[in-house]
Tab-separated table of C-alpha atoms and ligand atoms in Angstrom:
chain	number	residue	atom	x	y	z
A	1	MET	CA	-16.731	6.469	16.712
A	2	THR	CA	-16.386	5.798	12.544
A	3	ILE	CA	-14.626	7.820	9.801
A	4	ALA	CA	-17.701	9.349	7.121
A	5	PRO	CA	-17.718	7.117	4.171
A	6	PRO	CA	-17.515	7.653	1.027
A	7	ALA	CA	-19.617	7.514	-1.889
A	8	PRO	CA	-19.877	4.118	-3.715
A	9	ALA	CA	-17.249	2.681	-6.234
A	10	ASP	CA	-19.986	3.650	-9.062
A	11	SER	CA	-19.757	3.963	-12.872
A	12	THR	CA	-19.163	7.458	-12.870
A	13	THR	CA	-15.541	8.695	-13.963
A	14	VAL	CA	-15.497	12.014	-12.003
A	15	LEU	CA	-12.754	14.177	-13.584
A	16	PRO	CA	-10.234	16.367	-11.952
A	17	PRO	CA	-10.369	20.156	-12.588
A	18	PRO	CA	-7.323	21.938	-14.389
A	19	PRO	CA	-4.369	22.675	-12.429
A	20	LEU	CA	-5.945	25.906	-12.761
A	21	GLU	CA	-8.254	25.383	-10.633
A	22	HIS	CA	-7.436	22.026	-8.799
A	23	LEU	CA	-4.626	23.867	-7.152
A	24	ARG	CA	-5.823	26.990	-6.668
A	25	SER	CA	-9.100	25.962	-4.239
A	26	PRO	CA	-8.800	25.548	-0.890
A	27	ARG	CA	-9.885	21.691	-0.640
A	28	THR	CA	-7.495	20.735	-2.377
A	29	ARG	CA	-5.072	23.219	-0.015
A	30	ALA	CA	-6.489	21.778	2.739
A	31	VAL	CA	-6.321	18.201	2.104
A	32	LEU	CA	-2.836	18.443	0.832
A	33	ARG	CA	-1.507	20.536	4.247
A	34	LEU	CA	-3.252	17.312	5.619
A	35	GLN	CA	-1.003	15.067	3.513
A	36	GLN	CA	1.676	16.983	4.609
A	37	ARG	CA	1.380	16.321	8.567
A	38	ILE	CA	1.072	12.670	7.489
A	39	LEU	CA	4.327	12.948	6.150
A	40	SER	CA	6.094	14.940	9.258
A	41	ALA	CA	3.863	12.367	11.596
A	42	THR	CA	5.623	9.477	9.535
A	43	ARG	CA	9.091	10.648	9.799
A	44	GLU	CA	9.210	12.329	13.046
A	45	PHE	CA	7.995	8.752	14.241
A	46	LEU	CA	10.358	6.746	12.509
A	47	ALA	CA	13.024	8.204	13.201
A	48	ALA	CA	11.745	8.363	16.932
A	49	ASP	CA	12.196	4.275	16.789
A	50	GLY	CA	15.385	4.481	14.715
A	51	PHE	CA	13.926	4.291	10.830
A	52	THR	CA	16.941	5.225	8.397
A	53	GLU	CA	14.515	7.019	5.217
A	54	LEU	CA	16.771	6.706	2.346
A	55	LEU	CA	15.530	7.810	-0.904
A	56	PRO	CA	13.815	5.566	-3.362
A	57	PRO	CA	15.017	4.544	-6.830
A	58	VAL	CA	12.624	5.239	-10.129
A	59	ILE	CA	13.881	3.224	-12.543
A	60	GLY	CA	15.728	-0.559	-12.695
A	61	PRO	CA	16.013	-3.464	-14.260
A	62	VAL	CA	12.634	-4.799	-12.597
A	63	THR	CA	9.885	-4.300	-10.816
A	64	ASP	CA	7.443	-5.327	-8.756
A	65	PRO	CA	5.240	-8.106	-10.580
A	66	GLY	CA	2.723	-8.365	-8.150
A	67	ALA	CA	0.586	-5.416	-8.421
A	68	ARG	CA	-2.997	-7.402	-9.313
A	69	GLY	CA	-3.547	-6.867	-13.391
A	70	ALA	CA	-1.038	-3.822	-13.853
A	71	LYS	CA	0.749	-3.074	-16.450
A	72	GLN	CA	3.939	-2.140	-16.079
A	73	VAL	CA	5.647	0.854	-18.202
A	74	ASP	CA	9.255	0.321	-19.672
A	75	VAL	CA	11.462	3.406	-20.013
A	76	ASP	CA	14.531	3.522	-22.547
A	77	TYR	CA	18.188	2.703	-20.554
A	78	TYR	CA	20.955	3.191	-23.464
A	79	GLY	CA	18.918	0.717	-25.073
A	80	HIS	CA	17.896	-1.509	-22.360
A	81	ARG	CA	14.772	-1.668	-21.333
A	82	TYR	CA	13.907	-0.142	-18.040
A	83	LYS	CA	11.109	-0.180	-15.384
A	84	LEU	CA	9.309	3.047	-13.920
A	85	MET	CA	9.229	1.131	-10.182
A	86	THR	CA	5.770	-0.229	-9.170
A	87	SER	CA	6.811	0.012	-5.808
A	88	GLY	CA	10.609	-0.675	-4.029
A	89	ILE	CA	10.400	-3.986	-2.577
A	90	LEU	CA	13.381	-4.503	-4.619
A	91	TYR	CA	15.032	-2.622	-3.308
A	92	LYS	CA	13.479	-2.267	0.265
A	93	GLN	CA	15.083	-5.399	1.274
A	94	ALA	CA	18.229	-4.984	-0.845
A	95	SER	CA	18.851	-1.715	1.545
A	96	LEU	CA	18.642	-3.432	4.674
A	97	LEU	CA	22.269	-4.436	4.260
A	98	ALA	CA	23.522	-0.954	4.758
A	99	PHE	CA	20.473	-0.525	7.464
A	100	ASP	CA	18.153	-2.644	10.550
A	101	LYS	CA	15.439	-0.389	10.502
A	102	ILE	CA	14.735	1.597	6.865
A	103	PHE	CA	12.008	3.794	5.097
A	104	ASN	CA	11.035	5.308	1.852
A	105	ILE	CA	8.239	7.419	0.835
A	106	ALA	CA	8.375	6.373	-3.650
A	107	PRO	CA	6.230	7.338	-6.782
A	108	ASN	CA	5.066	4.171	-8.047
A	109	VAL	CA	3.657	4.402	-11.805
A	110	ARG	CA	0.995	1.618	-12.690
A	111	LEU	CA	-1.111	1.363	-15.674
A	112	GLU	CA	-4.031	0.197	-14.191
A	113	PRO	CA	-6.925	-1.367	-15.805
A	114	LEU	CA	-8.799	0.983	-17.162
A	115	GLU	CA	-11.993	-0.335	-15.292
A	116	THR	CA	-10.583	0.924	-11.586
A	117	ALA	CA	-11.282	4.443	-13.443
A	118	THR	CA	-13.915	4.668	-11.206
A	119	THR	CA	-13.369	2.480	-7.668
A	120	HIS	CA	-12.304	6.155	-6.679
A	121	ARG	CA	-9.257	4.717	-4.953
A	122	HIS	CA	-6.681	3.842	-8.314
A	123	LEU	CA	-4.257	6.055	-9.564
A	124	ALA	CA	-1.727	5.040	-12.132
A	125	GLU	CA	0.873	7.308	-10.339
A	126	PHE	CA	0.918	7.546	-6.238
A	127	HIS	CA	3.775	6.957	-3.725
A	128	GLN	CA	4.100	4.467	-1.066
A	129	ILE	CA	5.418	4.762	2.360
A	130	ASP	CA	7.986	1.711	1.817
A	131	VAL	CA	9.140	0.324	5.757
A	132	GLU	CA	11.241	-2.847	6.369
A	133	VAL	CA	12.533	-3.975	9.896
A	134	ALA	CA	15.826	-7.185	9.232
A	135	GLY	CA	14.396	-9.468	11.394
A	136	ALA	CA	10.865	-8.399	12.378
A	137	THR	CA	8.133	-11.687	11.862
A	138	ARG	CA	4.601	-10.265	10.576
A	139	ASP	CA	3.355	-9.647	13.527
A	140	ASP	CA	6.422	-7.046	14.260
A	141	ALA	CA	5.439	-5.363	11.042
A	142	THR	CA	1.063	-5.473	11.747
A	143	ALA	CA	2.341	-4.261	15.868
A	144	LEU	CA	4.930	-1.115	13.738
A	145	ALA	CA	2.591	-0.451	11.256
A	146	GLU	CA	-0.691	0.129	14.128
A	147	ARG	CA	1.774	2.279	16.122
A	148	LEU	CA	2.109	4.229	13.265
A	149	VAL	CA	-1.335	5.008	11.838
A	150	ARG	CA	-2.458	6.167	15.254
A	151	HIS	CA	0.746	8.191	15.677
A	152	VAL	CA	-0.276	9.401	12.499
A	153	PHE	CA	-4.955	9.803	13.889
A	154	ALA	CA	-3.707	11.029	16.934
A	155	SER	CA	-1.147	13.729	14.841
A	156	CYS	CA	-3.970	15.101	12.427
A	157	ALA	CA	-6.726	15.152	14.808
A	158	ALA	CA	-4.328	17.479	17.479
A	159	ASP	CA	-2.691	19.643	14.745
A	160	MET	CA	-4.829	20.091	12.285
A	161	GLY	CA	-8.106	21.548	13.126
A	162	ASP	CA	-7.923	24.599	10.868
A	163	GLU	CA	-8.074	22.188	7.529
A	164	LEU	CA	-9.707	19.243	8.629
A	165	ALA	CA	-12.755	21.782	9.133
A	166	LEU	CA	-12.773	23.455	6.052
A	167	LEU	CA	-13.487	19.460	4.684
A	168	GLY	CA	-16.385	19.359	7.148
A	169	ARG	CA	-14.245	16.422	9.079
A	170	ASP	CA	-14.389	16.041	13.661
A	171	PRO	CA	-10.807	15.855	14.500
A	172	ALA	CA	-12.512	13.868	17.581
A	173	ASP	CA	-13.920	11.121	14.841
A	174	LEU	CA	-10.027	10.418	13.838
A	175	ALA	CA	-8.733	11.160	17.669
A	176	ALA	CA	-11.334	7.707	18.489
A	177	LEU	CA	-10.409	6.153	15.580
A	178	ALA	CA	-6.070	6.934	17.047
A	179	ALA	CA	-7.369	5.699	20.284
A	180	GLN	CA	-8.821	2.174	19.353
A	181	ASP	CA	-6.687	-0.923	18.964
A	182	PHE	CA	-7.169	-2.276	15.434
A	183	GLU	CA	-8.721	-5.815	15.184
A	184	ARG	CA	-7.092	-8.674	12.845
A	185	LEU	CA	-9.165	-11.347	11.031
A	186	SER	CA	-7.466	-14.181	9.068
A	187	HIS	CA	-8.403	-14.366	5.204
A	188	GLY	CA	-10.647	-17.557	6.079
A	189	GLU	CA	-12.206	-15.044	8.401
A	190	ALA	CA	-13.246	-13.506	5.689
A	191	VAL	CA	-14.030	-15.309	2.751
A	192	LEU	CA	-16.673	-16.749	5.370
A	193	ARG	CA	-17.669	-12.692	5.883
A	194	LEU	CA	-18.520	-12.180	2.547
A	195	ARG	CA	-19.758	-15.038	1.346
A	196	ALA	CA	-22.248	-14.147	4.744
A	197	MET	CA	-23.619	-11.741	2.768
A	198	ASP	CA	-23.876	-13.255	-0.736
A	199	HIS	CA	-21.064	-11.690	-2.220
A	200	PRO	CA	-19.025	-15.224	-3.189
A	201	GLN	CA	-15.185	-14.634	-2.667
A	202	SER	CA	-12.442	-17.389	-3.338
A	203	GLN	CA	-10.679	-18.562	-0.711
A	204	ASP	CA	-8.125	-18.624	-3.229
A	205	ALA	CA	-7.834	-15.573	-4.382
A	206	GLU	CA	-7.026	-11.960	-3.419
A	207	LEU	CA	-10.466	-10.063	-1.522
A	208	ASP	CA	-11.459	-8.244	-4.786
A	209	TRP	CA	-12.663	-4.889	-4.571
A	210	VAL	CA	-15.991	-4.758	-4.124
A	211	GLY	CA	-16.063	-7.536	-1.077
A	212	GLU	CA	-12.688	-5.745	0.769
A	213	GLU	CA	-15.343	-2.916	0.296
A	214	LEU	CA	-18.195	-4.648	1.989
A	215	LEU	CA	-16.279	-5.933	4.774
A	216	SER	CA	-14.657	-1.817	4.998
A	217	ARG	CA	-18.295	-0.473	5.267
A	218	GLU	CA	-19.412	-2.900	7.651
A	219	SER	CA	-16.541	-2.043	10.141
A	220	VAL	CA	-15.518	0.250	12.318
A	221	ARG	CA	-12.771	0.174	13.309
A	222	PRO	CA	-9.323	-0.392	10.931
A	223	PHE	CA	-8.614	-4.168	10.630
A	224	PHE	CA	-5.867	-6.400	9.845
A	225	VAL	CA	-6.326	-8.806	6.469
A	226	VAL	CA	-3.961	-11.654	7.938
A	227	ASP	CA	-3.165	-15.450	5.737
A	228	TYR	CA	-3.857	-14.548	2.360
A	229	PRO	CA	-3.179	-17.707	0.696
A	230	LYS	CA	-0.779	-18.224	-1.568
A	231	GLY	CA	-1.137	-17.392	-4.906
A	232	SER	CA	-2.881	-13.963	-4.376
A	233	ARG	CA	0.891	-12.461	-3.924
A	234	GLY	CA	3.981	-11.643	-5.608
A	235	PHE	CA	6.926	-14.262	-4.430
A	236	TYR	CA	8.573	-11.599	-1.794
A	237	ASP	CA	5.594	-12.447	0.773
A	238	ARG	CA	7.477	-15.341	2.888
A	239	GLU	CA	5.250	-18.374	2.681
A	240	SER	CA	4.619	-20.241	6.713
A	241	ARG	CA	6.901	-22.586	6.803
A	242	THR	CA	4.705	-25.173	9.220
A	243	GLU	CA	0.872	-24.253	6.749
A	244	PRO	CA	2.573	-24.825	3.277
A	245	GLY	CA	-0.075	-22.387	0.600
A	246	VAL	CA	-0.522	-19.723	3.284
A	247	LEU	CA	1.468	-16.218	3.618
A	248	ARG	CA	2.538	-14.835	6.363
A	249	ASN	CA	1.350	-10.640	5.125
A	250	PHE	CA	-1.562	-8.438	6.497
A	251	ASP	CA	-3.255	-5.574	4.076
A	252	LEU	CA	-4.508	-2.972	7.120
A	253	ILE	CA	-8.440	-2.030	5.465
A	254	LEU	CA	-9.815	0.851	7.654
A	255	PRO	CA	-13.167	1.331	8.526
A	256	GLY	CA	-15.967	3.261	6.159
A	257	GLY	CA	-16.090	2.117	3.293
A	258	TYR	CA	-11.828	3.861	3.072
A	259	GLY	CA	-10.193	-0.361	1.942
A	260	GLU	CA	-7.469	-1.276	1.439
A	261	VAL	CA	-4.295	0.951	2.630
A	262	MET	CA	-1.317	-1.555	3.072
A	263	SER	CA	0.149	-4.284	2.094
A	264	GLY	CA	2.284	-6.013	4.200
A	265	SER	CA	4.547	-9.551	5.139
A	266	GLU	CA	7.612	-11.133	6.090
A	267	ARG	CA	9.529	-11.728	3.489
A	268	GLU	CA	11.201	-14.827	1.380
A	269	HIS	CA	15.055	-14.116	1.755
A	270	GLU	CA	16.039	-17.137	0.744
A	271	TYR	CA	18.302	-17.039	-2.146
A	272	THR	CA	16.866	-20.706	-3.877
A	273	ARG	CA	13.074	-20.006	-2.488
A	274	LEU	CA	12.810	-16.667	-4.039
A	275	VAL	CA	13.455	-18.768	-7.626
A	276	THR	CA	11.224	-21.497	-6.707
A	277	ARG	CA	8.778	-18.969	-5.658
A	278	MET	CA	9.394	-16.297	-9.458
A	279	ARG	CA	8.747	-19.783	-10.976
A	280	GLU	CA	5.645	-20.405	-9.264
A	281	THR	CA	4.354	-17.449	-10.258
A	282	GLY	CA	5.006	-17.321	-14.079
A	283	GLU	CA	8.505	-14.433	-13.338
A	284	ASN	CA	11.274	-15.785	-14.885
A	285	PRO	CA	14.466	-15.438	-12.813
A	286	ALA	CA	16.972	-13.973	-15.029
A	287	LYS	CA	14.820	-11.412	-15.224
A	288	TYR	CA	16.198	-10.832	-11.574
A	289	ARG	CA	19.603	-11.245	-11.481
A	290	TRP	CA	20.816	-7.760	-9.409
A	291	TYR	CA	17.910	-8.927	-6.499
A	292	LEU	CA	19.357	-12.513	-6.782
A	293	ASP	CA	22.723	-12.117	-6.156
A	294	VAL	CA	22.385	-9.979	-3.791
A	295	ALA	CA	19.450	-12.720	-1.994
A	296	ARG	CA	22.539	-15.441	-2.920
A	297	ALA	CA	24.772	-13.589	-0.667
A	298	GLY	CA	22.683	-13.184	1.858
A	299	ILE	CA	19.780	-10.444	2.630
A	300	PRO	CA	18.295	-10.571	6.951
A	301	ALA	CA	14.822	-12.185	7.599
A	302	SER	CA	12.949	-9.769	7.211
A	303	ALA	CA	9.250	-7.729	7.555
A	304	GLY	CA	7.158	-4.540	6.201
A	305	PHE	CA	4.507	-2.875	4.867
A	306	GLY	CA	3.985	0.145	1.946
A	307	ILE	CA	1.495	2.247	2.940
A	308	GLY	CA	-0.381	4.076	-0.210
A	309	LEU	CA	-0.113	7.734	1.195
A	310	GLU	CA	-3.382	9.523	-1.071
A	311	ARG	CA	-5.308	6.472	0.253
A	312	LEU	CA	-4.095	7.068	3.927
A	313	THR	CA	-5.134	10.525	2.863
A	314	ARG	CA	-8.348	10.226	1.311
A	315	ALA	CA	-9.084	7.961	5.175
A	316	VAL	CA	-8.135	11.222	6.719
A	317	ALA	CA	-9.541	14.366	5.125
A	318	GLY	CA	-12.756	12.088	3.918
A	319	LEU	CA	-12.973	12.839	0.335
A	320	ASP	CA	-15.126	10.796	-1.874
A	321	ALA	CA	-12.617	9.874	-4.502
A	322	VAL	CA	-8.643	9.518	-4.286
A	323	TRP	CA	-7.731	11.573	-6.749
A	324	ARG	CA	-8.481	15.144	-4.885
A	325	ALA	CA	-5.395	13.534	-2.138
A	326	SER	CA	-3.094	14.511	-5.200
A	327	SER	CA	-1.775	17.743	-6.612
A	328	PHE	CA	-1.901	16.814	-9.718
A	329	PRO	CA	-4.292	13.330	-10.786
A	330	LYS	CA	-3.646	10.365	-12.938
A	331	ILE	CA	-6.494	8.491	-13.415
A	332	PRO	CA	-6.179	5.408	-14.748
A	333	GLY	CA	-6.497	6.586	-18.689
A	334	VAL	CA	-6.952	9.852	-18.388
A	335	VAL	CA	-5.660	12.064	-19.959
A	336	SER	CA	-4.118	15.304	-17.598
A	337	ALA	CA	-1.273	16.885	-15.961
B	401	LIG	P1	0.125	-2.821	-3.462
B	401	LIG	O1	1.233	-3.307	-3.221
B	401	LIG	O2	-0.635	-3.291	-4.979
B	401	LIG	O3	-0.359	-4.141	-2.200
B	401	LIG	O4	0.140	-1.594	-2.661
B	401	LIG	C1	0.458	-1.475	-1.625
B	401	LIG	C2	-0.466	-0.201	-1.373
B	401	LIG	O5	0.219	1.644	-1.928
B	401	LIG	C3	-1.984	-0.327	-1.166
B	401	LIG	O6	-2.030	-0.995	0.494
B	401	LIG	C4	-2.229	1.155	-1.524
B	401	LIG	O7	-2.243	1.505	-0.842
B	401	LIG	C5	-1.665	1.747	-3.057
B	401	LIG	N1	-2.172	1.821	-3.874
B	401	LIG	C6	-1.985	0.400	-4.818
B	401	LIG	N2	-2.251	0.421	-5.794
B	401	LIG	C7	-1.503	1.805	-5.703
B	401	LIG	C8	-3.155	2.380	-7.165
B	401	LIG	N3	-3.789	1.912	-7.961
B	401	LIG	N4	-3.945	3.938	-6.190
B	401	LIG	C9	-3.406	3.932	-5.414
B	401	LIG	N5	-2.560	4.320	-4.423
B	401	LIG	C10	-2.628	2.453	-4.490
B	402	LIG	MG1	-2.831	-4.393	-1.222
């Protein structure tokens, strides 16, 4: 059993209607109610597992540099150049000083390249469910992520029959997805599969959007891709101590063409390694002063992940494009509300 496939990415940008039309549409309302259930199911699952929800900072002197080709937004903070958060990774790690298990539900702003306006899965403003656990390994993080996402699917299937029906979805399909174990393949195996499909995927780079969607379309169950090569991700994804060049990280890809909904990793947390990795990834450590000060004093080892809320909503609701999962959507490059 799989979820219905969305339209393939193409060269057309379907523009969101103005708020008057978008917010009054019964379909939008059904999608936003589903999103509300995704959030409440997430909060109830994580609270029962001993997590503390922290409210995330929105601006800071520095933000996650690891976003594929997206530009950061500057803010004038009393004469200092601050950034809008592209992700909460730096604050997530530092928050472990207070609690061992934390999560945020955070807005992120990324000025994505214009060509992403037609991928149907990029917004310039979106939200992440950001989870981090002190002392956890990569495999602890994938196990937790799988339990969480399956709980979300099961909760939506059980409680949101009317909304799913209005959107043309069968709750039984979602329940079936919730009942399946997720698969796992290494980045190296994903590269081989893509090459067998005549897709020229580099073994040293991130899976490109087309490749990721190809793998997603041919899959019938959610799967983790693990062990991305160094160089494809930010300085905070921990490098394997036994296999140099391999990162202890993962993505979760949903079947049916919906693609990546989550990225996560074991974290680099030791001060000297962080400085080295920053330099290797072209980042100036001086910019990250507050974070490195914390790291020098000692951030716990950890692992965690971030789930794209609108992308997860898109897959649950069976939407052709991710903007339908936002009340005030921002498509890259498109001027809107
Ligand atoms: P990343 O740190 O880039 O892997 O982002 C974490 C998660 O946020 C991804 O797995 C996506 O689900 C989501 N995400 C990232 N960029 C975007 C975007 N431009 N629009 C919507 N969701 C996004
Ligand atoms: Mg990612």
